[in-house]
Amino acid sequence: MPLVGVSLFAARRLVDLAQCEGSEWLVPQYAHYHGSNSCSAIMNKYLSDLEFRSHMFRHGLIDRMKACNDIPTRLAESITGHSSGGSEFNNYGTVGYTLEQKLEVLNRIAV
């Protein structure tokens, strides 16, 4: 998935920090941990202190795509990793959206 806006800035910053430290990992302290000490668990603990949940990022992304009024549902689902399911039409074959198509949408809604 292409990164844009603040996400791209943050990812570049992590790469720069890892390179400065000579690390092959972006966040080496979490490279081999699982469970309550994993990076996602730590982030969720931090976010919960702010009364925020990680799934709110996806909801915000979906809200911004809906506000555009012209992004096909299947393309939006391809970006978020969700599927509305339903008919055989939705369950077989590939959607076939390119990274360029996804990038165009993400650039339109970037924060």
mmCIF file of N, CA and C in Angstrom:
data_model
loop_
_atom_site.group_PDB
_atom_site.id
_atom_site.type_symbol
_atom_site.label_atom_id
_atom_site.label_comp_id
_atom_site.label_asym_id
_atom_site.label_seq_id
_atom_site.Cartn_x
_atom_site.Cartn_y
_atom_site.Cartn_z
ATOM 1 N N MET A 1 0.843 -1.166 0.000
ATOM 2 C CA MET A 1 0.000 0.000 0.000
ATOM 3 C C MET A 1 0.894 1.238 0.000
ATOM 4 N N PRO A 2 0.632 2.176 -0.883
ATOM 5 C CA PRO A 2 1.442 3.398 -0.892
ATOM 6 C C PRO A 2 1.199 4.247 0.351
ATOM 7 N N LEU A 3 2.236 4.846 0.858
ATOM 8 C CA LEU A 3 2.113 5.771 1.983
ATOM 9 C C LEU A 3 2.119 7.196 1.445
ATOM 10 N N VAL A 4 1.275 8.042 2.042
ATOM 11 C CA VAL A 4 1.193 9.449 1.646
ATOM 12 C C VAL A 4 1.039 10.302 2.892
ATOM 13 N N GLY A 5 1.227 11.598 2.735
ATOM 14 C CA GLY A 5 0.971 12.531 3.827
ATOM 15 C C GLY A 5 1.789 12.242 5.070
ATOM 16 N N VAL A 6 1.132 12.309 6.212
ATOM 17 C CA VAL A 6 1.790 12.126 7.506
ATOM 18 C C VAL A 6 2.382 10.720 7.632
ATOM 19 N N SER A 7 1.712 9.725 7.064
ATOM 20 C CA SER A 7 2.216 8.347 7.129
ATOM 21 C C SER A 7 3.555 8.218 6.414
ATOM 22 N N LEU A 8 3.673 8.837 5.250
ATOM 23 C CA LEU A 8 4.928 8.803 4.504
ATOM 24 C C LEU A 8 6.022 9.539 5.275
ATOM 25 N N PHE A 9 5.685 10.679 5.844
ATOM 26 C CA PHE A 9 6.645 11.440 6.645
ATOM 27 C C PHE A 9 7.164 10.589 7.807
ATOM 28 N N ALA A 10 6.250 9.936 8.524
ATOM 29 C CA ALA A 10 6.632 9.118 9.681
ATOM 30 C C ALA A 10 7.499 7.931 9.258
ATOM 31 N N ALA A 11 7.142 7.281 8.157
ATOM 32 C CA ALA A 11 7.923 6.132 7.687
ATOM 33 C C ALA A 11 9.331 6.562 7.287
ATOM 34 N N ARG A 12 9.440 7.693 6.602
ATOM 35 C CA ARG A 12 10.766 8.194 6.213
ATOM 36 C C ARG A 12 11.603 8.525 7.444
ATOM 37 N N ARG A 13 10.954 9.064 8.434
ATOM 38 C CA ARG A 13 11.647 9.416 9.681
ATOM 39 C C ARG A 13 12.189 8.152 10.367
ATOM 40 N N LEU A 14 11.373 7.087 10.395
ATOM 41 C CA LEU A 14 11.827 5.815 10.973
ATOM 42 C C LEU A 14 13.021 5.254 10.209
ATOM 43 N N VAL A 15 12.969 5.326 8.881
ATOM 44 C CA VAL A 15 14.083 4.834 8.065
ATOM 45 C C VAL A 15 15.348 5.628 8.372
ATOM 46 N N ASP A 16 15.219 6.951 8.433
ATOM 47 C CA ASP A 16 16.380 7.800 8.750
ATOM 48 C C ASP A 16 16.976 7.442 10.112
ATOM 49 N N LEU A 17 16.113 7.263 11.111
ATOM 50 C CA LEU A 17 16.593 6.919 12.452
ATOM 51 C C LEU A 17 17.287 5.560 12.470
ATOM 52 N N ALA A 18 16.693 4.586 11.776
ATOM 53 C CA ALA A 18 17.291 3.248 11.729
ATOM 54 C C ALA A 18 18.653 3.296 11.047
ATOM 55 N N GLN A 19 18.756 4.066 9.960
ATOM 56 C CA GLN A 19 20.033 4.169 9.253
ATOM 57 C C GLN A 19 21.088 4.846 10.124
ATOM 58 N N CYS A 20 20.696 5.879 10.848
ATOM 59 C CA CYS A 20 21.637 6.568 11.743
ATOM 60 C C CYS A 20 22.172 5.628 12.819
ATOM 61 N N GLU A 21 21.325 4.696 13.256
ATOM 62 C CA GLU A 21 21.722 3.757 14.301
ATOM 63 C C GLU A 21 22.349 2.489 13.731
ATOM 64 N N GLY A 22 22.418 2.393 12.400
ATOM 65 C CA GLY A 22 22.993 1.216 11.767
ATOM 66 C C GLY A 22 22.151 -0.033 11.936
ATOM 67 N N SER A 23 20.849 0.131 12.105
ATOM 68 C CA SER A 23 19.952 -1.006 12.333
ATOM 69 C C SER A 23 19.319 -1.471 11.030
ATOM 70 N N GLU A 24 19.119 -2.784 10.917
ATOM 71 C CA GLU A 24 18.390 -3.319 9.776
ATOM 72 C C GLU A 24 16.877 -3.280 10.017
ATOM 73 N N TRP A 25 16.462 -2.949 11.232
ATOM 74 C CA TRP A 25 15.051 -2.888 11.607
ATOM 75 C C TRP A 25 14.634 -1.433 11.789
ATOM 76 N N LEU A 26 13.384 -1.126 11.447
ATOM 77 C CA LEU A 26 12.875 0.231 11.670
ATOM 78 C C LEU A 26 12.696 0.512 13.149
ATOM 79 N N VAL A 27 12.181 -0.458 13.867
ATOM 80 C CA VAL A 27 12.007 -0.327 15.320
ATOM 81 C C VAL A 27 12.600 -1.583 15.959
ATOM 82 N N PRO A 28 13.927 -1.614 16.097
ATOM 83 C CA PRO A 28 14.607 -2.840 16.527
ATOM 84 C C PRO A 28 14.157 -3.370 17.878
ATOM 85 N N GLN A 29 13.713 -2.493 18.768
ATOM 86 C CA GLN A 29 13.305 -2.970 20.089
ATOM 87 C C GLN A 29 12.072 -3.877 20.019
ATOM 88 N N TYR A 30 11.348 -3.865 18.889
ATOM 89 C CA TYR A 30 10.159 -4.706 18.754
ATOM 90 C C TYR A 30 10.337 -5.801 17.707
ATOM 91 N N ALA A 31 11.533 -5.972 17.183
ATOM 92 C CA ALA A 31 11.753 -6.887 16.068
ATOM 93 C C ALA A 31 11.435 -8.338 16.405
ATOM 94 N N HIS A 32 11.628 -8.748 17.639
ATOM 95 C CA HIS A 32 11.456 -10.166 17.969
ATOM 96 C C HIS A 32 10.434 -10.410 19.072
ATOM 97 N N TYR A 33 9.715 -9.374 19.456
ATOM 98 C CA TYR A 33 8.757 -9.521 20.547
ATOM 99 C C TYR A 33 7.352 -9.792 20.028
ATOM 100 N N HIS A 34 6.595 -10.468 20.842
ATOM 101 C CA HIS A 34 5.192 -10.736 20.544
ATOM 102 C C HIS A 34 4.398 -10.499 21.815
ATOM 103 N N GLY A 35 3.091 -10.447 21.682
ATOM 104 C CA GLY A 35 2.245 -10.318 22.868
ATOM 105 C C GLY A 35 2.208 -8.908 23.414
ATOM 106 N N SER A 36 2.133 -8.797 24.735
ATOM 107 C CA SER A 36 1.893 -7.504 25.376
ATOM 108 C C SER A 36 3.061 -6.534 25.235
ATOM 109 N N ASN A 37 4.213 -7.008 24.778
ATOM 110 C CA ASN A 37 5.360 -6.120 24.577
ATOM 111 C C ASN A 37 5.581 -5.770 23.110
ATOM 112 N N SER A 38 4.670 -6.200 22.235
ATOM 113 C CA SER A 38 4.830 -5.903 20.816
ATOM 114 C C SER A 38 4.576 -4.425 20.553
ATOM 115 N N CYS A 39 5.041 -3.980 19.422
ATOM 116 C CA CYS A 39 4.883 -2.565 19.054
ATOM 117 C C CYS A 39 3.404 -2.178 19.009
ATOM 118 N N SER A 40 2.571 -3.013 18.391
ATOM 119 C CA SER A 40 1.145 -2.672 18.296
ATOM 120 C C SER A 40 0.493 -2.640 19.673
ATOM 121 N N ALA A 41 0.892 -3.546 20.563
ATOM 122 C CA ALA A 41 0.320 -3.551 21.915
ATOM 123 C C ALA A 41 0.714 -2.286 22.670
ATOM 124 N N ILE A 42 1.965 -1.878 22.528
ATOM 125 C CA ILE A 42 2.424 -0.654 23.201
ATOM 126 C C ILE A 42 1.676 0.557 22.647
ATOM 127 N N MET A 43 1.520 0.598 21.316
ATOM 128 C CA MET A 43 0.791 1.721 20.702
ATOM 129 C C MET A 43 -0.653 1.751 21.185
ATOM 130 N N ASN A 44 -1.291 0.592 21.251
ATOM 131 C CA ASN A 44 -2.681 0.546 21.712
ATOM 132 C C ASN A 44 -2.801 0.989 23.166
ATOM 133 N N LYS A 45 -1.825 0.629 24.001
ATOM 134 C CA LYS A 45 -1.845 1.091 25.393
ATOM 135 C C LYS A 45 -1.725 2.611 25.447
ATOM 136 N N TYR A 46 -0.816 3.161 24.645
ATOM 137 C CA TYR A 46 -0.628 4.612 24.597
ATOM 138 C C TYR A 46 -1.893 5.299 24.084
ATOM 139 N N LEU A 47 -2.468 4.760 23.013
ATOM 140 C CA LEU A 47 -3.667 5.366 22.432
ATOM 141 C C LEU A 47 -4.848 5.293 23.389
ATOM 142 N N SER A 48 -4.956 4.202 24.148
ATOM 143 C CA SER A 48 -6.091 4.083 25.071
ATOM 144 C C SER A 48 -6.012 5.135 26.167
ATOM 145 N N ASP A 49 -4.800 5.520 26.559
ATOM 146 C CA ASP A 49 -4.657 6.608 27.532
ATOM 147 C C ASP A 49 -5.207 7.915 26.977
ATOM 148 N N LEU A 50 -5.200 8.043 25.657
ATOM 149 C CA LEU A 50 -5.732 9.240 24.994
ATOM 150 C C LEU A 50 -7.197 9.066 24.601
ATOM 151 N N GLU A 51 -7.810 7.949 25.046
ATOM 152 C CA GLU A 51 -9.178 7.578 24.673
ATOM 153 C C GLU A 51 -9.312 7.458 23.155
ATOM 154 N N PHE A 52 -8.336 6.833 22.565
ATOM 155 C CA PHE A 52 -8.275 6.631 21.125
ATOM 156 C C PHE A 52 -8.000 5.157 20.882
ATOM 157 N N ARG A 53 -8.491 4.606 19.804
ATOM 158 C CA ARG A 53 -8.267 3.200 19.476
ATOM 159 C C ARG A 53 -7.650 3.115 18.081
ATOM 160 N N SER A 54 -6.808 2.131 17.868
ATOM 161 C CA SER A 54 -6.111 2.023 16.584
ATOM 162 C C SER A 54 -7.072 1.846 15.412
ATOM 163 N N HIS A 55 -8.222 1.185 15.636
ATOM 164 C CA HIS A 55 -9.160 1.006 14.527
ATOM 165 C C HIS A 55 -9.759 2.331 14.060
ATOM 166 N N MET A 56 -9.620 3.384 14.863
ATOM 167 C CA MET A 56 -10.134 4.694 14.464
ATOM 168 C C MET A 56 -9.377 5.247 13.258
ATOM 169 N N PHE A 57 -8.126 4.805 13.057
ATOM 170 C CA PHE A 57 -7.386 5.233 11.871
ATOM 171 C C PHE A 57 -8.103 4.754 10.611
ATOM 172 N N ARG A 58 -8.506 3.485 10.620
ATOM 173 C CA ARG A 58 -9.201 2.926 9.458
ATOM 174 C C ARG A 58 -10.553 3.607 9.268
ATOM 175 N N HIS A 59 -11.264 3.868 10.359
ATOM 176 C CA HIS A 59 -12.559 4.542 10.249
ATOM 177 C C HIS A 59 -12.388 5.937 9.653
ATOM 178 N N GLY A 60 -11.349 6.647 10.069
ATOM 179 C CA GLY A 60 -11.083 7.975 9.521
ATOM 180 C C GLY A 60 -10.774 7.915 8.036
ATOM 181 N N LEU A 61 -10.003 6.904 7.638
ATOM 182 C CA LEU A 61 -9.679 6.706 6.233
ATOM 183 C C LEU A 61 -10.953 6.462 5.427
ATOM 184 N N ILE A 62 -11.811 5.599 5.932
ATOM 185 C CA ILE A 62 -13.069 5.297 5.243
ATOM 186 C C ILE A 62 -13.949 6.536 5.159
ATOM 187 N N ASP A 63 -14.049 7.292 6.239
ATOM 188 C CA ASP A 63 -14.853 8.522 6.229
ATOM 189 C C ASP A 63 -14.358 9.499 5.171
ATOM 190 N N ARG A 64 -13.040 9.651 5.046
ATOM 191 C CA ARG A 64 -12.504 10.583 4.048
ATOM 192 C C ARG A 64 -12.776 10.089 2.631
ATOM 193 N N MET A 65 -12.714 8.766 2.409
ATOM 194 C CA MET A 65 -13.018 8.242 1.076
ATOM 195 C C MET A 65 -14.494 8.430 0.751
ATOM 196 N N LYS A 66 -15.371 8.190 1.728
ATOM 197 C CA LYS A 66 -16.809 8.385 1.502
ATOM 198 C C LYS A 66 -17.124 9.835 1.167
ATOM 199 N N ALA A 67 -16.422 10.766 1.794
ATOM 200 C CA ALA A 67 -16.671 12.192 1.566
ATOM 201 C C ALA A 67 -16.350 12.603 0.133
ATOM 202 N N CYS A 68 -15.530 11.831 -0.559
ATOM 203 C CA CYS A 68 -15.207 12.144 -1.960
ATOM 204 C C CYS A 68 -16.386 11.873 -2.890
ATOM 205 N N ASN A 69 -17.276 10.979 -2.507
ATOM 206 C CA ASN A 69 -18.495 10.643 -3.263
ATOM 207 C C ASN A 69 -18.263 9.986 -4.617
ATOM 208 N N ASP A 70 -17.030 9.716 -5.004
ATOM 209 C CA ASP A 70 -16.822 9.121 -6.326
ATOM 210 C C ASP A 70 -15.809 7.971 -6.322
ATOM 211 N N ILE A 71 -15.463 7.482 -5.149
ATOM 212 C CA ILE A 71 -14.515 6.369 -5.062
ATOM 213 C C ILE A 71 -15.311 5.068 -5.036
ATOM 214 N N PRO A 72 -15.086 4.184 -6.023
ATOM 215 C CA PRO A 72 -15.828 2.924 -6.052
ATOM 216 C C PRO A 72 -15.629 2.126 -4.757
ATOM 217 N N THR A 73 -16.695 1.511 -4.292
ATOM 218 C CA THR A 73 -16.652 0.739 -3.051
ATOM 219 C C THR A 73 -15.569 -0.325 -3.095
ATOM 220 N N ARG A 74 -15.453 -1.039 -4.208
ATOM 221 C CA ARG A 74 -14.455 -2.116 -4.303
ATOM 222 C C ARG A 74 -13.033 -1.570 -4.209
ATOM 223 N N LEU A 75 -12.802 -0.366 -4.752
ATOM 224 C CA LEU A 75 -11.480 0.252 -4.646
ATOM 225 C C LEU A 75 -11.205 0.654 -3.198
ATOM 226 N N ALA A 76 -12.199 1.232 -2.542
ATOM 227 C CA ALA A 76 -12.050 1.605 -1.128
ATOM 228 C C ALA A 76 -11.781 0.365 -0.274
ATOM 229 N N GLU A 77 -12.494 -0.725 -0.549
ATOM 230 C CA GLU A 77 -12.282 -1.971 0.190
ATOM 231 C C GLU A 77 -10.885 -2.525 -0.062
ATOM 232 N N SER A 78 -10.410 -2.382 -1.275
ATOM 233 C CA SER A 78 -9.069 -2.847 -1.611
ATOM 234 C C SER A 78 -8.014 -2.075 -0.818
ATOM 235 N N ILE A 79 -8.255 -0.793 -0.600
ATOM 236 C CA ILE A 79 -7.324 0.042 0.159
ATOM 237 C C ILE A 79 -7.355 -0.302 1.643
ATOM 238 N N THR A 80 -8.552 -0.518 2.189
ATOM 239 C CA THR A 80 -8.674 -0.758 3.632
ATOM 240 C C THR A 80 -8.480 -2.219 4.028
ATOM 241 N N GLY A 81 -8.556 -3.123 3.060
ATOM 242 C CA GLY A 81 -8.426 -4.537 3.384
ATOM 243 C C GLY A 81 -9.724 -5.148 3.861
ATOM 244 N N HIS A 82 -10.818 -4.427 3.716
ATOM 245 C CA HIS A 82 -12.139 -4.943 4.083
ATOM 246 C C HIS A 82 -12.888 -5.355 2.829
ATOM 247 N N SER A 83 -13.843 -6.233 2.996
ATOM 248 C CA SER A 83 -14.698 -6.634 1.891
ATOM 249 C C SER A 83 -16.130 -6.671 2.375
ATOM 250 N N SER A 84 -17.025 -6.206 1.523
ATOM 251 C CA SER A 84 -18.439 -6.232 1.894
ATOM 252 C C SER A 84 -19.024 -7.626 1.723
ATOM 253 N N GLY A 85 -18.253 -8.528 1.075
ATOM 254 C CA GLY A 85 -18.729 -9.900 0.906
ATOM 255 C C GLY A 85 -19.947 -9.942 0.011
ATOM 256 N N GLY A 86 -20.882 -10.772 0.359
ATOM 257 C CA GLY A 86 -22.121 -10.799 -0.400
ATOM 258 C C GLY A 86 -22.089 -11.798 -1.530
ATOM 259 N N SER A 87 -22.342 -11.330 -2.728
ATOM 260 C CA SER A 87 -22.562 -12.189 -3.884
ATOM 261 C C SER A 87 -21.286 -12.877 -4.362
ATOM 262 N N GLU A 88 -21.482 -13.841 -5.252
ATOM 263 C CA GLU A 88 -20.363 -14.537 -5.879
ATOM 264 C C GLU A 88 -19.478 -13.536 -6.618
ATOM 265 N N PHE A 89 -20.090 -12.499 -7.169
ATOM 266 C CA PHE A 89 -19.346 -11.471 -7.896
ATOM 267 C C PHE A 89 -18.264 -10.862 -7.014
ATOM 268 N N ASN A 90 -18.569 -10.656 -5.740
ATOM 269 C CA ASN A 90 -17.611 -10.045 -4.824
ATOM 270 C C ASN A 90 -16.568 -11.029 -4.304
ATOM 271 N N ASN A 91 -16.844 -12.325 -4.381
ATOM 272 C CA ASN A 91 -15.975 -13.310 -3.745
ATOM 273 C C ASN A 91 -15.002 -14.012 -4.678
ATOM 274 N N TYR A 92 -15.188 -13.920 -5.995
ATOM 275 C CA TYR A 92 -14.330 -14.637 -6.929
ATOM 276 C C TYR A 92 -13.570 -13.674 -7.813
ATOM 277 N N GLY A 93 -12.387 -14.116 -8.236
ATOM 278 C CA GLY A 93 -11.558 -13.272 -9.086
ATOM 279 C C GLY A 93 -10.805 -12.243 -8.268
ATOM 280 N N THR A 94 -10.112 -11.385 -8.968
ATOM 281 C CA THR A 94 -9.356 -10.340 -8.292
ATOM 282 C C THR A 94 -9.914 -8.984 -8.662
ATOM 283 N N VAL A 95 -9.815 -8.066 -7.753
ATOM 284 C CA VAL A 95 -10.302 -6.717 -8.005
ATOM 285 C C VAL A 95 -9.422 -6.056 -9.051
ATOM 286 N N GLY A 96 -8.123 -6.256 -8.950
ATOM 287 C CA GLY A 96 -7.222 -5.764 -9.963
ATOM 288 C C GLY A 96 -6.892 -4.286 -9.905
ATOM 289 N N TYR A 97 -7.089 -3.641 -8.766
ATOM 290 C CA TYR A 97 -6.719 -2.233 -8.673
ATOM 291 C C TYR A 97 -5.209 -2.124 -8.554
ATOM 292 N N THR A 98 -4.643 -1.208 -9.300
ATOM 293 C CA THR A 98 -3.196 -1.023 -9.291
ATOM 294 C C THR A 98 -2.773 -0.132 -8.127
ATOM 295 N N LEU A 99 -1.493 -0.179 -7.817
ATOM 296 C CA LEU A 99 -0.958 0.719 -6.793
ATOM 297 C C LEU A 99 -1.152 2.174 -7.207
ATOM 298 N N GLU A 100 -1.060 2.437 -8.502
ATOM 299 C CA GLU A 100 -1.253 3.805 -8.985
ATOM 300 C C GLU A 100 -2.674 4.290 -8.710
ATOM 301 N N GLN A 101 -3.669 3.419 -8.919
ATOM 302 C CA GLN A 101 -5.059 3.791 -8.637
ATOM 303 C C GLN A 101 -5.256 4.055 -7.146
ATOM 304 N N LYS A 102 -4.666 3.209 -6.318
ATOM 305 C CA LYS A 102 -4.780 3.395 -4.868
ATOM 306 C C LYS A 102 -4.067 4.672 -4.437
ATOM 307 N N LEU A 103 -2.894 4.917 -5.015
ATOM 308 C CA LEU A 103 -2.133 6.118 -4.686
ATOM 309 C C LEU A 103 -2.912 7.381 -5.041
ATOM 310 N N GLU A 104 -3.585 7.369 -6.173
ATOM 311 C CA GLU A 104 -4.390 8.530 -6.576
ATOM 312 C C GLU A 104 -5.450 8.849 -5.525
ATOM 313 N N VAL A 105 -6.133 7.822 -5.036
ATOM 314 C CA VAL A 105 -7.158 8.018 -4.000
ATOM 315 C C VAL A 105 -6.515 8.514 -2.711
ATOM 316 N N LEU A 106 -5.444 7.870 -2.290
ATOM 317 C CA LEU A 106 -4.791 8.247 -1.035
ATOM 318 C C LEU A 106 -4.249 9.673 -1.084
ATOM 319 N N ASN A 107 -3.736 10.092 -2.234
ATOM 320 C CA ASN A 107 -3.267 11.474 -2.361
ATOM 321 C C ASN A 107 -4.416 12.471 -2.233
ATOM 322 N N ARG A 108 -5.594 12.084 -2.688
ATOM 323 C CA ARG A 108 -6.763 12.970 -2.590
ATOM 324 C C ARG A 108 -7.214 13.164 -1.150
ATOM 325 N N ILE A 109 -7.011 12.145 -0.319
ATOM 326 C CA ILE A 109 -7.548 12.217 1.051
ATOM 327 C C ILE A 109 -6.461 12.360 2.110
ATOM 328 N N ALA A 110 -5.220 12.531 1.676
ATOM 329 C CA ALA A 110 -4.087 12.573 2.613
ATOM 330 C C ALA A 110 -4.225 13.694 3.626
ATOM 331 N N VAL A 111 -3.763 13.399 4.828
ATOM 332 C CA VAL A 111 -3.717 14.390 5.912
ATOM 333 C C VAL A 111 -2.283 14.839 6.054
#
